[in-house]
Coordinates of C-alpha atoms and ligand atoms in Angstrom, one line a residue:
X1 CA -90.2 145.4 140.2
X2 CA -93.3 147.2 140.2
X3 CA -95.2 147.3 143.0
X4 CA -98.5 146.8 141.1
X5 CA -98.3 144.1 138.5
X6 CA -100.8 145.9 136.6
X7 CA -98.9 148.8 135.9
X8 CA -98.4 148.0 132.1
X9 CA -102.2 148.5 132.3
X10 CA -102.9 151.8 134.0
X11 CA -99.8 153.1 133.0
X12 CA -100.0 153.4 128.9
X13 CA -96.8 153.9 126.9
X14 CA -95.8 156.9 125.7
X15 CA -93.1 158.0 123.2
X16 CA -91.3 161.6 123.9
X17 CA -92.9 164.5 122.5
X18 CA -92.4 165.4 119.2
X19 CA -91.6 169.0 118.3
X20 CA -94.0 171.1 115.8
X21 CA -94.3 170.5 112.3
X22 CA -93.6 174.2 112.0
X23 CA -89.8 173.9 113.5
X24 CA -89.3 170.1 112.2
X25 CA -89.5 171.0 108.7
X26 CA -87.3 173.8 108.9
X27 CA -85.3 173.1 111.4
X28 CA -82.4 169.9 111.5
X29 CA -82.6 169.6 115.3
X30 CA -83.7 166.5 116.7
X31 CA -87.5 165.8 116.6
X32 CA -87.9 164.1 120.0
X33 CA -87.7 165.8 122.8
X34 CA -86.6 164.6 126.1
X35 CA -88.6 162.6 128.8
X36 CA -89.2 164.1 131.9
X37 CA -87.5 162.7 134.9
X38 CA -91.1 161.5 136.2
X39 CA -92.2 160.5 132.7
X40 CA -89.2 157.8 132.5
X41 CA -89.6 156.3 135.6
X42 CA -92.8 156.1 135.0
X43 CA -92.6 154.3 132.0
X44 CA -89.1 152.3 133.3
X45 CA -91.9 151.0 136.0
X46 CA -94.1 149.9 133.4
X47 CA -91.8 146.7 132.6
X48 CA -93.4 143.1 134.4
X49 CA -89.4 142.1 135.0
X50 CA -90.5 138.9 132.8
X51 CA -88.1 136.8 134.1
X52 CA -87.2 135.5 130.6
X53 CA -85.9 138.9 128.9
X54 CA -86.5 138.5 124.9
X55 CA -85.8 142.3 124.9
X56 CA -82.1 141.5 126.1
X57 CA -81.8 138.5 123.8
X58 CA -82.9 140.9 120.6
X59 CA -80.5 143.5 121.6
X60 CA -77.2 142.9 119.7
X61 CA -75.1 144.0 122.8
X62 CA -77.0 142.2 125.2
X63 CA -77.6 145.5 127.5
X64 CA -78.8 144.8 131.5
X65 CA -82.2 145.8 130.3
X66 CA -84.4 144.9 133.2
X67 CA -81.8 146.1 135.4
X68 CA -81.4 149.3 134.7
X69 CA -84.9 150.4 134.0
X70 CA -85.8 149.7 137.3
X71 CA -82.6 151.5 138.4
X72 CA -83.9 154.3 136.0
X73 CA -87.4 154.0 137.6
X74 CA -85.9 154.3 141.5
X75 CA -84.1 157.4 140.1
X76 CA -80.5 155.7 140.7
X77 CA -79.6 157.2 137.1
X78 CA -75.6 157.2 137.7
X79 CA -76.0 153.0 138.8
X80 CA -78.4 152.7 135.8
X81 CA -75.4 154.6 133.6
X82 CA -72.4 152.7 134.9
X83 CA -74.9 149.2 133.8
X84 CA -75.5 150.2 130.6
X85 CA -72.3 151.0 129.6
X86 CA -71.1 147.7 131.0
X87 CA -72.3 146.4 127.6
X88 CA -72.8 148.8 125.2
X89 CA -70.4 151.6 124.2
X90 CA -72.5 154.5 122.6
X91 CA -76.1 154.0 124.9
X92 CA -77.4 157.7 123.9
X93 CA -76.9 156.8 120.3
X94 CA -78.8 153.6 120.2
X95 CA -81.4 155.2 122.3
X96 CA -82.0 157.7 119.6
X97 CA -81.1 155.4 116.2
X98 CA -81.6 152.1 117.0
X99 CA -85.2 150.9 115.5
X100 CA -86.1 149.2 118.6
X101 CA -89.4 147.9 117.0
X102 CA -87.5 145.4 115.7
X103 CA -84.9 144.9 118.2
X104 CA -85.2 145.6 122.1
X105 CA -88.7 146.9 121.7
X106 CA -90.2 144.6 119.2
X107 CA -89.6 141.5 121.6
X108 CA -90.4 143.5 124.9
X109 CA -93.4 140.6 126.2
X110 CA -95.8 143.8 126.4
X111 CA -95.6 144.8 122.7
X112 CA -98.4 142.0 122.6
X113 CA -101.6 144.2 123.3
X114 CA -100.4 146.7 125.9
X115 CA -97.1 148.5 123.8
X116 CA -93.8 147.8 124.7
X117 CA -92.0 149.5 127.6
X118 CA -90.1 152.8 125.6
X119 CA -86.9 151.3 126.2
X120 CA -85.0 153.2 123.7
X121 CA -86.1 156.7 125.4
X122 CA -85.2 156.0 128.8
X123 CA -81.6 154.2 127.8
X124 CA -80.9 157.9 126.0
X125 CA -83.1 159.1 129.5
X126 CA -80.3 157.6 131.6
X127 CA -77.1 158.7 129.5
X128 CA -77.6 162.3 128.9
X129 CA -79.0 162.5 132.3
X130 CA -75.5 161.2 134.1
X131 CA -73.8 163.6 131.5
X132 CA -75.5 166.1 132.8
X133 CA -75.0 165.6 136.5
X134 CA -71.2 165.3 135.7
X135 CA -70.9 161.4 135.3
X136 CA -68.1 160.2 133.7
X137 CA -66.5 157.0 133.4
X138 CA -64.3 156.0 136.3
X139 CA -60.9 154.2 135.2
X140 CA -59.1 154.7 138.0
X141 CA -58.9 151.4 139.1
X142 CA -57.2 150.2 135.1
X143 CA -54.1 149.0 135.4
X144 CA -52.4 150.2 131.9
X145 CA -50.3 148.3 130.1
X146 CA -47.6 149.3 127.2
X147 CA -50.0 147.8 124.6
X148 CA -51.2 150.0 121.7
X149 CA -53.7 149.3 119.1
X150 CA -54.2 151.1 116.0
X151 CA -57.8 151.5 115.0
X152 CA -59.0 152.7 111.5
X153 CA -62.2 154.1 111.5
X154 CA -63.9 156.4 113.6
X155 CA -67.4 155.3 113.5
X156 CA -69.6 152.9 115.6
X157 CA -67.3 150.2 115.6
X158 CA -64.1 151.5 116.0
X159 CA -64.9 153.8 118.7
X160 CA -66.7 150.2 120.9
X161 CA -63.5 148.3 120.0
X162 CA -61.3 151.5 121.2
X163 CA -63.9 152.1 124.3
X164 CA -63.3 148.3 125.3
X165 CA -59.4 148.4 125.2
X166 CA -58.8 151.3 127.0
X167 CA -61.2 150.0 129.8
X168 CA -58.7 147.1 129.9
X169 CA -55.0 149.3 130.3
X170 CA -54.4 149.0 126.1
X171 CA -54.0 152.4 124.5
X172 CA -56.3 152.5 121.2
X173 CA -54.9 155.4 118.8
X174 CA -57.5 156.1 116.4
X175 CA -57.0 157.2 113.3
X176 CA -59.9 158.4 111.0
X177 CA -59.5 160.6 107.3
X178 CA -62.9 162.7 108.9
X179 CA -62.5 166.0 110.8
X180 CA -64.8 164.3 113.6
X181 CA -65.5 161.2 114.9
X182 CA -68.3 159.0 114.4
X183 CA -68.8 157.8 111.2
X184 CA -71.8 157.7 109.5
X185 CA -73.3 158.6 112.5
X186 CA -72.0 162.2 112.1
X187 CA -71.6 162.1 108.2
X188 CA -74.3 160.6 107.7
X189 CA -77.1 160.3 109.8
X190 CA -79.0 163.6 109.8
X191 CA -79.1 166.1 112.7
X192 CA -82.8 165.6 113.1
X193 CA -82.0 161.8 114.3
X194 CA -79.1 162.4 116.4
X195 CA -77.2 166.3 117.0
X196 CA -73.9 166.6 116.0
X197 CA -73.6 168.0 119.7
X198 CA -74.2 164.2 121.1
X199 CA -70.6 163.3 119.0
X200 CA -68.9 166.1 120.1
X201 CA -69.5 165.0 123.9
X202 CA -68.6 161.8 123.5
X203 CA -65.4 162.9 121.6
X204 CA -64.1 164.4 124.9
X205 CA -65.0 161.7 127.5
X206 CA -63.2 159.1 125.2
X207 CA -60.5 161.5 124.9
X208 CA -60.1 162.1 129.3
X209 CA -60.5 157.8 129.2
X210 CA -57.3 157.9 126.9
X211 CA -58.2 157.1 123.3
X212 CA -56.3 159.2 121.2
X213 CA -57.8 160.2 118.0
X214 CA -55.8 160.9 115.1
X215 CA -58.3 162.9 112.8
X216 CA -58.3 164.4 109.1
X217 CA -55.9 161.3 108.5
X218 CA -56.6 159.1 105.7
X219 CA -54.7 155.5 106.0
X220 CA -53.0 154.6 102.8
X221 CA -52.5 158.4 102.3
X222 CA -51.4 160.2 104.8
X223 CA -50.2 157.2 106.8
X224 CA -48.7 153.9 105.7
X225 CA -50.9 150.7 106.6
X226 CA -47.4 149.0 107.3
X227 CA -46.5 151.6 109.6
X228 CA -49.4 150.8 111.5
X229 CA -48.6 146.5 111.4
X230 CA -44.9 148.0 112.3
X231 CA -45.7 150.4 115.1
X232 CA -48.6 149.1 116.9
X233 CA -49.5 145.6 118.8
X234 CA -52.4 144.7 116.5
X235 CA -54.5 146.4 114.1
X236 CA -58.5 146.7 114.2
X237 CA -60.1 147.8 111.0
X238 CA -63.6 149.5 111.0
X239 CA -63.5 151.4 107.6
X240 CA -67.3 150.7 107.0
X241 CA -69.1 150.3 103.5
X242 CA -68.7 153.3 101.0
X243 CA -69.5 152.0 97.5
X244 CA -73.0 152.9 96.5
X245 CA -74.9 150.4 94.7
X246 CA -75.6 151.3 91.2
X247 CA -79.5 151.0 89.6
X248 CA -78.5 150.8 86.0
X249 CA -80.8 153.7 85.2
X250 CA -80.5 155.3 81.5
X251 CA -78.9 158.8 82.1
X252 CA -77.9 158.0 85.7
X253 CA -75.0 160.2 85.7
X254 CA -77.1 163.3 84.2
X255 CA -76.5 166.5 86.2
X256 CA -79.4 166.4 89.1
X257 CA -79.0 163.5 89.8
X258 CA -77.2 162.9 93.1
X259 CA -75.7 160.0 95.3
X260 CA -77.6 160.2 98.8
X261 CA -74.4 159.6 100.8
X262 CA -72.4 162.7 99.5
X263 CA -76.0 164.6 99.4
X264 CA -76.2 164.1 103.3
X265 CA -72.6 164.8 104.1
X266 CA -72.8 168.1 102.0
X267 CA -75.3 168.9 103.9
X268 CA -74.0 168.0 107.8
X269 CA -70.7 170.4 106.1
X270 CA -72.5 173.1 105.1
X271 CA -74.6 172.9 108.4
X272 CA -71.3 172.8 110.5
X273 CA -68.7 174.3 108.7
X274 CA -66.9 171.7 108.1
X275 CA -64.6 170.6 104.8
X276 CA -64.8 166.9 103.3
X277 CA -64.7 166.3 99.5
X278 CA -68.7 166.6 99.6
X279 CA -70.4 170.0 98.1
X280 CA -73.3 171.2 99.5
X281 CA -76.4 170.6 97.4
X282 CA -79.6 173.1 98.0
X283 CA -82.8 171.0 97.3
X284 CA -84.9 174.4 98.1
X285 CA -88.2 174.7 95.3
X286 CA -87.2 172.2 93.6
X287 CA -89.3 168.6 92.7
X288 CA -87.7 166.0 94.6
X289 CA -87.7 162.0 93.8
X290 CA -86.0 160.2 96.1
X291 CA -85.4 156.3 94.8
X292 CA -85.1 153.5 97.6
X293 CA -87.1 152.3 100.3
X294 CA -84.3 152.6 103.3
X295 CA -83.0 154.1 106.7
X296 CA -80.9 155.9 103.8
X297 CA -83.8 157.2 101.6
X298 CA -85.8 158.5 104.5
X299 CA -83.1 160.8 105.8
X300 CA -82.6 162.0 101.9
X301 CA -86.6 162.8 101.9
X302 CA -86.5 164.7 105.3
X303 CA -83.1 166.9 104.4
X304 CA -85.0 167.5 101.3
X305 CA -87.9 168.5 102.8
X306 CA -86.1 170.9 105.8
X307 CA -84.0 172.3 102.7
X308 CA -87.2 173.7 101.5
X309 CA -88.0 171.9 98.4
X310 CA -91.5 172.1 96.6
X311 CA -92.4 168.5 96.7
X312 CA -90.5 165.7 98.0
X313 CA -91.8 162.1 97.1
X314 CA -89.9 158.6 97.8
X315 CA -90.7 156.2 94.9
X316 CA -90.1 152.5 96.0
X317 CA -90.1 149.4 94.2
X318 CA -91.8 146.7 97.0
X319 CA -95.1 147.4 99.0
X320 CA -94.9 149.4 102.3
X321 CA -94.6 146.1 104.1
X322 CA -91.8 145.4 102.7
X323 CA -89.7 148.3 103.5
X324 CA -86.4 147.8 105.1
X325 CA -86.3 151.2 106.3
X326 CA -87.9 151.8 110.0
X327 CA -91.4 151.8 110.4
X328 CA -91.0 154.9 112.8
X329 CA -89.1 157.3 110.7
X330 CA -91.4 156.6 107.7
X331 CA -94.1 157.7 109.7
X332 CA -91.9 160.7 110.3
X333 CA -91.4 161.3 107.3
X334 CA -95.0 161.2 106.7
X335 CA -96.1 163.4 108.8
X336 CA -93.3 166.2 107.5
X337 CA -95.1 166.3 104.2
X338 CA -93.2 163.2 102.1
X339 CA -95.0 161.5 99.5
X340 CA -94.7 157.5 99.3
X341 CA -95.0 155.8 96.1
X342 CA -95.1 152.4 96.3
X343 CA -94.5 149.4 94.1
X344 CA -93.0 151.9 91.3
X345 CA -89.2 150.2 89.5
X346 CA -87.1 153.2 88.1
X347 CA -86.2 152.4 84.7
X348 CA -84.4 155.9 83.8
X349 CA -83.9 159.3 84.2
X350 CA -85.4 161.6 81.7
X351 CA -84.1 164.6 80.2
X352 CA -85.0 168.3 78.7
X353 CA -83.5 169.9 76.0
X354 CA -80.6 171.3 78.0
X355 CA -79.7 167.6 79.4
X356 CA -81.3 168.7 83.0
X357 CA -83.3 166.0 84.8
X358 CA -86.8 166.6 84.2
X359 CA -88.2 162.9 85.7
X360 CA -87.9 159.2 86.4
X361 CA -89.1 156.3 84.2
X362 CA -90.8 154.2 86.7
X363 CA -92.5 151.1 86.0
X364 CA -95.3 149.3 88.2
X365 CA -94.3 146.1 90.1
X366 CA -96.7 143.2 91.8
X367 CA -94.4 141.5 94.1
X368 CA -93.4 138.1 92.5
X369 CA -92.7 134.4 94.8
X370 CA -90.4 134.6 97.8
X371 CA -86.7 134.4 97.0
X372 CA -83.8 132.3 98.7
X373 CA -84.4 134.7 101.8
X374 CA -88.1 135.0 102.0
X375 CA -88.4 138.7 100.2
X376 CA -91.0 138.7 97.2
X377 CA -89.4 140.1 94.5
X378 CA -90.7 143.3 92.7
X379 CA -92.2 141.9 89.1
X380 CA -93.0 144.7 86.3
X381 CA -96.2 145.0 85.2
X382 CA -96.2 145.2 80.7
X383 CA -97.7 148.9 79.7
X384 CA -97.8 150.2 83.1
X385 CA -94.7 153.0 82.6
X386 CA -95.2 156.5 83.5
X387 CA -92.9 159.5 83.9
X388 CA -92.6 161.3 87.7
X389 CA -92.2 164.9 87.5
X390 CA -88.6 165.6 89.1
X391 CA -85.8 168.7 88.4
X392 CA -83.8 166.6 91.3
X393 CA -83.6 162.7 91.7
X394 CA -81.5 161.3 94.6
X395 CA -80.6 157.7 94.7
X396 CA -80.8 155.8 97.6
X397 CA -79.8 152.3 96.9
X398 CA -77.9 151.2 99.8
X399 CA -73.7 150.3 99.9
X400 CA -71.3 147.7 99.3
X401 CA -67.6 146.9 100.5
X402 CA -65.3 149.5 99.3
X403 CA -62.2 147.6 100.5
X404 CA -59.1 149.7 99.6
X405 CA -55.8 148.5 97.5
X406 CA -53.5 148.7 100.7
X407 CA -55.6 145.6 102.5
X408 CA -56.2 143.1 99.5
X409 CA -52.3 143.7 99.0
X410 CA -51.8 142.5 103.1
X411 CA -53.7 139.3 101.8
X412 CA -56.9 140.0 104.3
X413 CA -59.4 137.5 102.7
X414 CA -62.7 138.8 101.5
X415 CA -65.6 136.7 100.9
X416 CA -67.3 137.4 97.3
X417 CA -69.2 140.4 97.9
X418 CA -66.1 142.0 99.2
X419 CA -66.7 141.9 102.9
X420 CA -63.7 141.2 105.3
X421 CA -64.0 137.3 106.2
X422 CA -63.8 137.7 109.9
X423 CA -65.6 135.5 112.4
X424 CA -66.9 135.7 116.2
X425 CA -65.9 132.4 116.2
X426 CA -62.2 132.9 114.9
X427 CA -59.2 131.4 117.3
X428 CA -59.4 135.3 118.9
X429 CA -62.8 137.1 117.6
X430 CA -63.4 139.3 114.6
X431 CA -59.1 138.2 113.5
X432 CA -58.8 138.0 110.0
X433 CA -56.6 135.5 108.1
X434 CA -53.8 138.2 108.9
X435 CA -53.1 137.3 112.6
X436 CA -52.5 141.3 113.7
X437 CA -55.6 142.3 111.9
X438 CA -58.8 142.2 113.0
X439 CA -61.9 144.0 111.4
X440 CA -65.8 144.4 112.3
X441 CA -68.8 146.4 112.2
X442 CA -70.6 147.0 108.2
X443 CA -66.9 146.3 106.4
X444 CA -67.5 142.6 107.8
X445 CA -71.8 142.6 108.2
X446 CA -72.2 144.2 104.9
X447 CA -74.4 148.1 105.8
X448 CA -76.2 147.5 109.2
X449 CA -77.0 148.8 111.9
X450 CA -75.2 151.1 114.1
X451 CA -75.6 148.4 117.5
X452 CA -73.9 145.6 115.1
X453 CA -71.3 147.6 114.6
X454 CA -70.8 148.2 118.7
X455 CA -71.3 144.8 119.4
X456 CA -68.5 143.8 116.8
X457 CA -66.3 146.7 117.5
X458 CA -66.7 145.3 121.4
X459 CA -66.2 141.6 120.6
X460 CA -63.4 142.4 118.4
X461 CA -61.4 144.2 121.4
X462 CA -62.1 140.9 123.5
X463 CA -60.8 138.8 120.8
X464 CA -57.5 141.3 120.7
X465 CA -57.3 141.6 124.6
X466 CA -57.1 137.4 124.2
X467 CA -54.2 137.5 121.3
X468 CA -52.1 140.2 123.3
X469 CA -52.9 138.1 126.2
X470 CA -53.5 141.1 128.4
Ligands
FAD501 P1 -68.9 153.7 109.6 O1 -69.9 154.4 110.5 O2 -69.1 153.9 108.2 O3 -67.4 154.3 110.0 C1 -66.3 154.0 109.2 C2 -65.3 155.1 109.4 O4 -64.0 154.7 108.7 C3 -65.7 156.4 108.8 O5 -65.6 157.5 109.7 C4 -64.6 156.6 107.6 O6 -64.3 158.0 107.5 C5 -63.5 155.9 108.2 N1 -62.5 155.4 107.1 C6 -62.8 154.7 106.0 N2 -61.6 154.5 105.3 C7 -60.6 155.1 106.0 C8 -59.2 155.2 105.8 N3 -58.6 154.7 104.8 N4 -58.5 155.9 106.7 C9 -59.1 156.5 107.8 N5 -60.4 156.4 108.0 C10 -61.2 155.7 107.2 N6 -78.2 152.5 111.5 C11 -79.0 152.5 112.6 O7 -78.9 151.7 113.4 N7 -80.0 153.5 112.7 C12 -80.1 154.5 111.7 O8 -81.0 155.3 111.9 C13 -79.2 154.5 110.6 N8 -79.3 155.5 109.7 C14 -78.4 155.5 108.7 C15 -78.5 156.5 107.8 C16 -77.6 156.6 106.7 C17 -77.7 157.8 105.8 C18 -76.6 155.6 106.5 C19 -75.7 155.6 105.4 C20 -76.6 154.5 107.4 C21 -77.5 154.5 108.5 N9 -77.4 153.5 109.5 C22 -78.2 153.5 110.5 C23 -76.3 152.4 109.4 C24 -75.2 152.7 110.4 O9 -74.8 154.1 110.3 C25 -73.9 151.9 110.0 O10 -74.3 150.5 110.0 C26 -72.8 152.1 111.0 O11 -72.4 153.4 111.1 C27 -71.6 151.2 110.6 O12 -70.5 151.5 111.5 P2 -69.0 151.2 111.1 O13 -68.2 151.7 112.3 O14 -68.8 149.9 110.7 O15 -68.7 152.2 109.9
SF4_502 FE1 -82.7 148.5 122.2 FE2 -80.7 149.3 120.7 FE3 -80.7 149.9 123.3 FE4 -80.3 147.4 122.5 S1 -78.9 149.1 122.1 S2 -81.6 148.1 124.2 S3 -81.6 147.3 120.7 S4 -82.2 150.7 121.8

């Protein structure tokens, strides 16, 4: 590709500028701010075309990567759009959310010494850009069929599987109990990560390709699953994971403490005017513990912070190696004033006179032998308790499979932790034991990643286009 070999070297890697400290803790706008046109074909130009792309191979959808950054780099940015969305479905939200240091970026053959090539930056680069210049996706050529699919669930994965079977003449009707699409990615994932804006866009250019979405509709409510098995061709279900894993704290309930999930989506509500059973909760002056070590906690910590509270620390129970959450928006979270604690185990939740929360029990850990999957586990240390200062504690523990009444009653299997059993491997991919229903994305995965759930949501639509033989 490049005409210097050397590039890598002369050229250094950059990441987009961040805005101030000033306006990020305030403000819940996104942090990064774009590339320049000459900045990401610069950097596009920067990647040695290895021949043997690892990047491609760690990238759950398999994107062109190569391809398109030197497409990006010649300034061919509607080519370079029309090849990324050949294999992935939402390209300017896993440029922004993706943690590409352990993905695309972590295997790039440069990360060794010289950085990786910024390939998450320049695949948001080449998205917004063709948005911008009036790119939209061509389907003229799709020869429609009287197929319909019902999918449930709005996020990530359902929109890939609906973005896959439209592109292939089946109509996909969408239905989602939310007032927008996306998922977690718009109740959820914090403005500062990815605008609501970015949603709203892609809202209307899979609504001109022909997905129809059927919104502020809860299946099982408001419509009957079985009218869905009656009505429609086949079923995909996307409903993601909802249950939030308990810590057993003493006084866990107490008032102050709050679940991060609803915490966030009171937020995103109160920030866009929009109604879901969440309330808002204000964490302005107050002391802030935030309990977990995940992509989860770290967006708890940083609403916190941009909500104006006093002091905002993250208590979790492993070292910082051992983090799941991304290296990338700890650091953020860092630099926006967070405190880490590390190797601290909650034990409870203490109480004043007037049952408020007034800290957490916490208990220090060493990390004990690997388990079954290679993780030390956290192992308490006798006498080493000591009370954090909080008036708020938010808990940050991760999900499990919420799996409603209406699809054990259909007889969909479920392995023990209450995940749908649904394989890529199945007769048709992602079918369950039902032969009409088909599921993906974190209902099947367990909580992931936002690129899992496109890559199921895509295979899933393959394995349907194969059963409706279309
Ligand atoms: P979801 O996104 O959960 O979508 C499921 C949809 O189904 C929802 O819209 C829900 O309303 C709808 N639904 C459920 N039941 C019904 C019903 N009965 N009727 C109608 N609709 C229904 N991943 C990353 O890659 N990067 C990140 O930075 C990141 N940050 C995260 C931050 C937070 C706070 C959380 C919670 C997760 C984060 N993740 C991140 C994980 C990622 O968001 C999920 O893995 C991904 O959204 C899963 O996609 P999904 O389509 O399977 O489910
Ligand atoms: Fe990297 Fe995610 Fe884009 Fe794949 S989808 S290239 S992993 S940022």
């Amino acid at each position: 590709m490049a005409q210097n070999v050397y590039q890598f070297i002369d050229v250094k890697r950059i990441d987009p500028p961040k805005r101030s400290l000033t306006e990020r803790t305030i403000e819940f706008v996104e942090i990064y701010q774009p590339l320049s046109a000459t900045q990401a074909a610069g950097q596009a130009d920067r990647c040695l075309d290895c021949g043997n792309p690892y990047c491609e191979w760690k990238c759950p959808v398999h994107n062109y990567i190569p391809q398109w950054l030197k497409l990006a780099n010649e300034g061919r940015i509607v080519e370079a759009a029309e090849l990324s969305h050949k294999t992935n479905s939402l390209p300017e939200v896993c440029g922004r959310v993706c943690p590409q240091d352990r993905l695309c970026e972590g295997a790039c053959t440069l990360n060794e010494g010289f950085g990786a090539v910024t390939i998450g930056s320049i695949e948001k680069y080449i998205t917004d850009k063709a948005f911008e210049m009036g790119w939209r996706p061509d389907l003229s050529a799709v020869v429609k069929t009287d197929r319909k699919v019902a999918v449930v669930g709005a996020g990530p994965a359902g929109l890939a599987c609906a973005d896959v079977l439209v592109r292939n003449g089946v109509t996909p009707v969408v239905f989602d109990r939310y007032p927008e699409i996306g998922g977690l990615l718009t109740f959820g994932i914090p403005p500062f990560k990815l605008e609501k804006d970015v949603l709203k866009l892609r809202r209307q250019i899979f609504s001109e390709m022909g997905i129809e979405f059927r919104l502020n509709t809860t299946v099982g409510v408001d419509v009957s699953f079985d009218s869905l098995l009656e009505e429609y061709d086949a079923v995909f279900l996307a409903l993601g994971t909802y249950t939030p894993m308990k810590g057993g704290l003493v006084n866990e309930e107490a008032p102050g403490v709050y679940e991060a999930l609803p915490f966030l989506i009171g937020n995103v509500n109160n920030l866009m005017g929009w109604q879901t059973e969440h309330p808002f909760v204000s964490m302005a002056d107050k002391t802030v513990v935030v309990l977990g070590g995940g992509d989860t906690a770290m967006d708890c910590v940083r609403t916190s912070i941009r909500q104006g509270a006093a002091k905002v620390s993250c208590a979790y129970r492993r070292d910082e190696a051992n983090m799941p959450g991304s290296r990338k928006e700890v650091q953020n979270a860092r630099e926006e004033g967070v405190e880490f604690l590390f190797n601290l185990q909650p034990l409870g939740i203490e109480l004043n006179d007037a049952g408020q929360v007034c800290g957490v029990r916490v208990v220090t850990t060493e990390l004990g032998a690997p388990d079954a999957k290679g993780r030390r586990s956290p192992q308490p240390v006798p006498g080493s308790e000591q009370v954090l200062p909080a008036d708020a504690v938010i808990i940050a523990f991760g999900f499990q499979p919420s799996p409603p009444k209406w699809l054990i009653d259909q007889g969909v299997a479920l392995d023990s932790k209450g995940r749908v059993l649904a394989s890529e491997q199945s007769p048709y991919a992602l079918q369950t034991n039902q032969q009409k229903i088909f599921a993906g994305g974190d209902m099947v995965l367990g909580s992931d990643l936002v690129v899992t759930a496109i890559a199921q949501g895509r295979k899933a639509a393959e394995g349907i286009l194969d059963y409706l033989q279309v």
